[in-house]
mmCIF file of C-alpha atoms in Angstrom:
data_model
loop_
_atom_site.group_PDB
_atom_site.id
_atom_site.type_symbol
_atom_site.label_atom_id
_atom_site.label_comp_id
_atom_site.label_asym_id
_atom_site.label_seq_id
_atom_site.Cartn_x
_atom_site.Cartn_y
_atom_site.Cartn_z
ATOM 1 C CA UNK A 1 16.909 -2.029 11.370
ATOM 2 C CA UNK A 2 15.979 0.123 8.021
ATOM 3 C CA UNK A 3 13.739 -1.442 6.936
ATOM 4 C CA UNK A 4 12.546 -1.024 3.281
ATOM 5 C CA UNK A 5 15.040 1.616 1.946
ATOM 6 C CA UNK A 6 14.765 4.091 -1.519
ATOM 7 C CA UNK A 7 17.099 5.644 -3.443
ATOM 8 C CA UNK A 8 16.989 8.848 -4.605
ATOM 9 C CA UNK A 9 14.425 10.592 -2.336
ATOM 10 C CA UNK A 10 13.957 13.252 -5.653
ATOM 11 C CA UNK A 11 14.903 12.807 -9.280
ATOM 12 C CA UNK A 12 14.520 15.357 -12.424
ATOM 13 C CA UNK A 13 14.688 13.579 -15.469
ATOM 14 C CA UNK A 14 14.206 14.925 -19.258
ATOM 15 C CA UNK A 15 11.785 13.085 -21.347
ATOM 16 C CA UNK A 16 13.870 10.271 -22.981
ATOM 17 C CA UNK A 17 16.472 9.717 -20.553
ATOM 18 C CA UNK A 18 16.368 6.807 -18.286
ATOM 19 C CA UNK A 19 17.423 5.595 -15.021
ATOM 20 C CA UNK A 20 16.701 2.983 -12.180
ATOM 21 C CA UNK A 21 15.169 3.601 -8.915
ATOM 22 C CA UNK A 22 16.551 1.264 -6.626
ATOM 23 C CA UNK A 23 14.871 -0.675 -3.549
ATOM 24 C CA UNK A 24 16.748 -2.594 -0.905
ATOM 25 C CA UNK A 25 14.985 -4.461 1.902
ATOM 26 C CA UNK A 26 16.286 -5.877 5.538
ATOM 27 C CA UNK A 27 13.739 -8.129 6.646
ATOM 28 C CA UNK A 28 14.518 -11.097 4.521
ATOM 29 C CA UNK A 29 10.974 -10.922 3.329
ATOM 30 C CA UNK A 30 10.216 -12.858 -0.157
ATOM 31 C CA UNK A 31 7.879 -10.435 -1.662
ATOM 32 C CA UNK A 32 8.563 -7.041 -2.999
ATOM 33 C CA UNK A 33 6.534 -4.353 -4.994
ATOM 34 C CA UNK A 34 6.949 -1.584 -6.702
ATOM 35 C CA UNK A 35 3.818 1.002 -6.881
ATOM 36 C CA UNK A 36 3.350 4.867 -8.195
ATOM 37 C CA UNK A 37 1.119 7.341 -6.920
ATOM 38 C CA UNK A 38 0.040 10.665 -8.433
ATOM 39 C CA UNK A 39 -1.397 13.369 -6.862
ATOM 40 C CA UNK A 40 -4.684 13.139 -5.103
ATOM 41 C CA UNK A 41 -4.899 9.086 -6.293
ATOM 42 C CA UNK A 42 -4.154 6.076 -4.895
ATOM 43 C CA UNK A 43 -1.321 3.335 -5.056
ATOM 44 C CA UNK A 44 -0.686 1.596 -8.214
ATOM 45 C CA UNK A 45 0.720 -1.412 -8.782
ATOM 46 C CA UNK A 46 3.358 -1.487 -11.505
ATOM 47 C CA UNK A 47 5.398 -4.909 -11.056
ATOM 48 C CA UNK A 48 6.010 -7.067 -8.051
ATOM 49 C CA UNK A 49 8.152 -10.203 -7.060
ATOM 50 C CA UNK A 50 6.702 -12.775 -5.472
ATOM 51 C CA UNK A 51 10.324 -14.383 -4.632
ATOM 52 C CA UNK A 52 13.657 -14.141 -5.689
ATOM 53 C CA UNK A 53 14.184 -14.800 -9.615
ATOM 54 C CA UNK A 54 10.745 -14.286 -10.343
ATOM 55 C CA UNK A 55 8.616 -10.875 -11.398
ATOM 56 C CA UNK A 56 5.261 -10.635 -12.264
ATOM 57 C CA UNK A 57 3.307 -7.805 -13.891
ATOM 58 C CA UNK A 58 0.647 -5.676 -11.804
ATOM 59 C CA UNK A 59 -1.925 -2.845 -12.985
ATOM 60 C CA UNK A 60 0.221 -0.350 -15.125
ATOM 61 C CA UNK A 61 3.273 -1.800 -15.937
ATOM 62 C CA UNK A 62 3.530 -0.161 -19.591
ATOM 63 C CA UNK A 63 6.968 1.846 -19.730
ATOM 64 C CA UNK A 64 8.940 0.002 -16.868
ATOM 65 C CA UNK A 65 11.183 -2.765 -16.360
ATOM 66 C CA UNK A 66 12.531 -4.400 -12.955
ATOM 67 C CA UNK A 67 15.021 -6.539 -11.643
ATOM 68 C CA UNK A 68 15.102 -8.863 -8.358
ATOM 69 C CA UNK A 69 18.635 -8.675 -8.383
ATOM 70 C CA UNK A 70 18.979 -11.006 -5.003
ATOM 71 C CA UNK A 71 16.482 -11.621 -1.973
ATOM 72 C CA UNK A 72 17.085 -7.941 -0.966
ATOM 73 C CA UNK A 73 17.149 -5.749 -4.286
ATOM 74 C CA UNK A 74 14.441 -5.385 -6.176
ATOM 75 C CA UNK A 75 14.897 -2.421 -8.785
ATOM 76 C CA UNK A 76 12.786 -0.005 -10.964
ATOM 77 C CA UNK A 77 13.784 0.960 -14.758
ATOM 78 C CA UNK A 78 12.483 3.771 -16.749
ATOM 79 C CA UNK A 79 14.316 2.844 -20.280
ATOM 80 C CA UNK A 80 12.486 6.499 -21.968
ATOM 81 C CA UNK A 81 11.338 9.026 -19.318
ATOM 82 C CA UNK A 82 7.603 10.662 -20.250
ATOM 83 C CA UNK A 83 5.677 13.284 -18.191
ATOM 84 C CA UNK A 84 3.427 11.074 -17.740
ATOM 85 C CA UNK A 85 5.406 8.987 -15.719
ATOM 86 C CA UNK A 86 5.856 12.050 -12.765
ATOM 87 C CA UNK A 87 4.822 10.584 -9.922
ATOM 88 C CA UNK A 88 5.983 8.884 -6.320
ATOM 89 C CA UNK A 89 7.111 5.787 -6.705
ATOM 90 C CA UNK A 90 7.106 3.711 -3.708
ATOM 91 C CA UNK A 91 8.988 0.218 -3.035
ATOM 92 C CA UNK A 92 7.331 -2.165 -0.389
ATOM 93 C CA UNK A 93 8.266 -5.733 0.642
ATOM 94 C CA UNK A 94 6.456 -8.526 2.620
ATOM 95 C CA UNK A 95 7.352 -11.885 4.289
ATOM 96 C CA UNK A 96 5.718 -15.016 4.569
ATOM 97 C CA UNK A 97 3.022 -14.199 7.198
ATOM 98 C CA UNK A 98 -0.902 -14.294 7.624
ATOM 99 C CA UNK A 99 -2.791 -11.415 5.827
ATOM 100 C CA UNK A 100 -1.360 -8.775 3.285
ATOM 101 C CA UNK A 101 0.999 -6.622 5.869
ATOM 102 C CA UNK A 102 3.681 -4.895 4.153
ATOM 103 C CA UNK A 103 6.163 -2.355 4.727
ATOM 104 C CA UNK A 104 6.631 0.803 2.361
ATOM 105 C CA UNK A 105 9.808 2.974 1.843
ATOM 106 C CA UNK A 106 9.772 6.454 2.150
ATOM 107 C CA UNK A 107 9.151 7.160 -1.729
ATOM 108 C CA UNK A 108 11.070 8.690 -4.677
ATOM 109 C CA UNK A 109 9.527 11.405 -6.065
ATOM 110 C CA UNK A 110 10.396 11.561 -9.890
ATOM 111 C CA UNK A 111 9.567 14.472 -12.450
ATOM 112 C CA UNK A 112 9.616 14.389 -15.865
ATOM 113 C CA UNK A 113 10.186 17.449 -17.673
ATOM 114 C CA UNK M 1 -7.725 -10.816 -4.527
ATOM 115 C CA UNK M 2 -11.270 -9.847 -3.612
ATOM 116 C CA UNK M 3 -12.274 -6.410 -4.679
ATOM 117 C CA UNK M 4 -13.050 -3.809 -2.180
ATOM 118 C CA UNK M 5 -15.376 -0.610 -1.988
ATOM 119 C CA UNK M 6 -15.194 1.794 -0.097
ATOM 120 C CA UNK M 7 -16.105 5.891 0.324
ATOM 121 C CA UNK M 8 -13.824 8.402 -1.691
ATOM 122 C CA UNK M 9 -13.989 11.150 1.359
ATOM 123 C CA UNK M 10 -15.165 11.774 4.653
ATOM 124 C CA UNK M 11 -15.570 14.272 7.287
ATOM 125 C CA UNK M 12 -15.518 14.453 10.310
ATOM 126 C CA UNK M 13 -14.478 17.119 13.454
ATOM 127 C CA UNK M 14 -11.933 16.588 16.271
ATOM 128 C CA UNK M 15 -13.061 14.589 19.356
ATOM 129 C CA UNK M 16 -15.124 12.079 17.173
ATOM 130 C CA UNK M 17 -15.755 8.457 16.414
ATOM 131 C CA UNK M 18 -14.483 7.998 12.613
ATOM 132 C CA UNK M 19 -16.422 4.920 10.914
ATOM 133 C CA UNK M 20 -15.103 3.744 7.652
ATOM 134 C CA UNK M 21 -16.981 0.766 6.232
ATOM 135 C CA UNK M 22 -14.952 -1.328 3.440
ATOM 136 C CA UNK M 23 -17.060 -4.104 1.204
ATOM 137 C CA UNK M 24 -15.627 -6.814 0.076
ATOM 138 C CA UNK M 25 -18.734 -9.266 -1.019
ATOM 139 C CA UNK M 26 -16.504 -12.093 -2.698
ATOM 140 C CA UNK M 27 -14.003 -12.792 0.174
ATOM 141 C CA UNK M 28 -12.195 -16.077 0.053
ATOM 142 C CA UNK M 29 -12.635 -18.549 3.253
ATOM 143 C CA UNK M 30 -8.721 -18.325 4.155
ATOM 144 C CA UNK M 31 -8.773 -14.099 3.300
ATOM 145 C CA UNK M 32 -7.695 -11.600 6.212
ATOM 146 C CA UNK M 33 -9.196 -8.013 6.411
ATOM 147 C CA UNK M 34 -6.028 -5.593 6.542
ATOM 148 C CA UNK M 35 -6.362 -1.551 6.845
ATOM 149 C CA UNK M 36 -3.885 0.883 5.613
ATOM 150 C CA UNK M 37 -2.911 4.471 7.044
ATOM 151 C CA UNK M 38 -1.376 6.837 4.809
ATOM 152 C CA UNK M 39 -0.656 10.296 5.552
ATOM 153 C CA UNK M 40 0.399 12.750 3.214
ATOM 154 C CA UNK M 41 4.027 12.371 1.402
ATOM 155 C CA UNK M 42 4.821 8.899 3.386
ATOM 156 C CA UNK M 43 4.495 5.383 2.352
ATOM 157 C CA UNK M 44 1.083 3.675 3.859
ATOM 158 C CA UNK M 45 1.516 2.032 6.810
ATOM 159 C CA UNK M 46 -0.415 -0.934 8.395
ATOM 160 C CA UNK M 47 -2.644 -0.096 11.350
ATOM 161 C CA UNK M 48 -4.671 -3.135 12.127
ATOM 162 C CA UNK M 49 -5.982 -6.896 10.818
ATOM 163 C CA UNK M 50 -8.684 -9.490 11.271
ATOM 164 C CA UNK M 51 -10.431 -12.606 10.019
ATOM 165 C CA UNK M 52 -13.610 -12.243 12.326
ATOM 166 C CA UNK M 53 -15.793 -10.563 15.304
ATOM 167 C CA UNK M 54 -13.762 -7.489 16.098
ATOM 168 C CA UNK M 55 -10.154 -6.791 16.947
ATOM 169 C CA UNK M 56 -8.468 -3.885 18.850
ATOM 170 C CA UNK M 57 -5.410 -2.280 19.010
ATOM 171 C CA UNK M 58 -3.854 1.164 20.063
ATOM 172 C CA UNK M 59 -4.879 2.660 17.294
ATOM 173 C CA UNK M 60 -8.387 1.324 15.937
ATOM 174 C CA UNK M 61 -10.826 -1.239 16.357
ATOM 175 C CA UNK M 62 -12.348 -3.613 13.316
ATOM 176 C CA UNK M 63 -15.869 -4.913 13.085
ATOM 177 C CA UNK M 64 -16.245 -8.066 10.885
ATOM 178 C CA UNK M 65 -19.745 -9.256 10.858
ATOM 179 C CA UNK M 66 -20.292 -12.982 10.443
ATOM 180 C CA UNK M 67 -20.846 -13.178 6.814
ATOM 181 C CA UNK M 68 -17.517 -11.012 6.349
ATOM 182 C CA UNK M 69 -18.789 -9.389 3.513
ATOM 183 C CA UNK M 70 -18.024 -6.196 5.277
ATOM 184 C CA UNK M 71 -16.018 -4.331 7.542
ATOM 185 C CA UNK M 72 -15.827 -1.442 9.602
ATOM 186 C CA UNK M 73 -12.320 0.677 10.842
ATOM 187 C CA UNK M 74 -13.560 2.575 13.787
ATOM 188 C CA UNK M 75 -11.446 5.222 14.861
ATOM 189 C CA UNK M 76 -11.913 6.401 18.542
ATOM 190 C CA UNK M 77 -12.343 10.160 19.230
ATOM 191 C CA UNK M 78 -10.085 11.121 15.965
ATOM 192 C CA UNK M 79 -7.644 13.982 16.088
ATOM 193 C CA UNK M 80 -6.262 16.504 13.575
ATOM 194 C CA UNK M 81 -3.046 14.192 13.344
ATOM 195 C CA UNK M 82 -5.713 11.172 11.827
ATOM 196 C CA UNK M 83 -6.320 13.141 8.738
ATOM 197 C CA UNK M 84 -4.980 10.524 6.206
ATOM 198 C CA UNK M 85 -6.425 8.161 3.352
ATOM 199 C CA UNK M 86 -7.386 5.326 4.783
ATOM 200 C CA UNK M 87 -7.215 1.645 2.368
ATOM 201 C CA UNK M 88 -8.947 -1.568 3.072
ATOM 202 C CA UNK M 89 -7.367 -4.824 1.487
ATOM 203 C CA UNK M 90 -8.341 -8.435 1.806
ATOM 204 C CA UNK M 91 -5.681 -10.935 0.669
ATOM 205 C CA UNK M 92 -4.983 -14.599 1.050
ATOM 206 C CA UNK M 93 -2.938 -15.622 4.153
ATOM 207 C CA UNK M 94 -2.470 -19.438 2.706
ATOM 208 C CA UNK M 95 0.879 -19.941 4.081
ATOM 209 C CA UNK M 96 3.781 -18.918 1.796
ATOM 210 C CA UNK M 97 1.249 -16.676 -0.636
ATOM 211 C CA UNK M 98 3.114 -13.508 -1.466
ATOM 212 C CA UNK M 99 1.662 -12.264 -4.219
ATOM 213 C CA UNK M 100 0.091 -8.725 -4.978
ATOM 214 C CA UNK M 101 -1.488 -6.278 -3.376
ATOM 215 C CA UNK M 102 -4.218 -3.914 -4.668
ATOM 216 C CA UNK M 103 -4.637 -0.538 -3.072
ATOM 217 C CA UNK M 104 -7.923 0.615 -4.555
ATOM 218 C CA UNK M 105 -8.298 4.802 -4.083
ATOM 219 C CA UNK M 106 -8.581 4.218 -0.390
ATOM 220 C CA UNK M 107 -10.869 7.061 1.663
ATOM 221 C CA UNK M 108 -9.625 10.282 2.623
ATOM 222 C CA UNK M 109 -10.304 11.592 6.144
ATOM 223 C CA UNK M 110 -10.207 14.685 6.959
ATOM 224 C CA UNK M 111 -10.616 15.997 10.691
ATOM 225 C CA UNK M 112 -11.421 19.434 11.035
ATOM 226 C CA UNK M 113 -11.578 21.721 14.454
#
């Protein structure tokens, strides 16, 4: 059982080029989130999908795009790389049970140069 | 989802009792209390939940007072290896509600010698 799984682990990207960070889940859970932390701060939302076919917006979503491409995919865009957008991004997913318990994915670290 | 406060840092030495108090004064009547452990370059992971009184697990224990306004992670006689931020959440657990989660800055524990 994998759990929530993250691809690429590490990413160097030149400002202005794009790519997608992808997420894939096992646990047939409905929700997944996608969330970026920089150094010495805590978790930020940036979009999340509260089921299949639907996203939703969270605290800085300025810069990205995502797709819930089925019930286990849910997928990160950066359409024009900035510095500002070095960070770990981390993809988490939760199912339909009591209280906000989710699982997290070991992180991509991304750096914008 | 109800806001939450709670301490930046703390300190504290091996061998100790580790309190970390989280407020929440506008939780909802259906909201569980739900800490986070993250240590440093991994995803958070959840340690322990609870709607009321006090629950106990391996890891920690969690006061809830009656008004539930508060809450307290207590972390028996803490070790190097508990030096991690620590985040308090309180979400809805109305069946079927998967929507998002706040972090907040979470508090940073550090365990010294």
């Amino acid at each position: 059982n994998a759990g929530v799984t993250q691809t690429p682990k590490f990413q160097v990207l030149k400002t202005g080029q794009s790519m997608t960070l992808q997420c894939a889940q096992d646990m047939n859970h409905n929700s997944m989130y996608w969330y970026r932390q920089d150094p010495g701060m805590g978790l930020r939302l940036i979009y999340y999908s509260a089921s299949e076919g639907t996203t939703d917006k969270g605290e800085v979503p300025n810069g990205y795009n995502v797709s819930r491409l089925n019930k286990r995919e849910f997928s990160l865009r950066l359409e024009s790389a900035a510095p500002s957008q070095t960070s770990v991004y981390f993809c988490a997913s939760r199912g339909r049970t009591a209280g906000p318990e989710a699982f997290f994915g070991q992180g991509t670290r991304l750096t914008v140069v | 989802l109800a806001k939450t406060t709670q301490p930046i840092s703390m300190d504290s030495y091996e061998g100790q009792e580790v309190n970390i108090t989280c407020s929440h004064n506008n939780i909802a009547t259906n909201d569980y209390i739900t800490w986070y452990q993250q240590f440093p370059s991994q995803g958070p992971r959840f340690i322990i939940q609870g709607y009321k009184t006090k629950v106990t697990n391996e890891v920690a224990s969690l006061f809830i007072p009656a008004d539930r306004k508060s809450s307290t992670l207590s972390l028996p006689r803490v070790s190097l290896s508990d030096t991690a931020v620590y985040y308090c959440l309180v979400g809805d657990q109305v069946s079927g509600n998967t929507g998002k989660l706040i972090f907040g800055q979470g508090t940073t524990l550090q365990v010294k010698p």
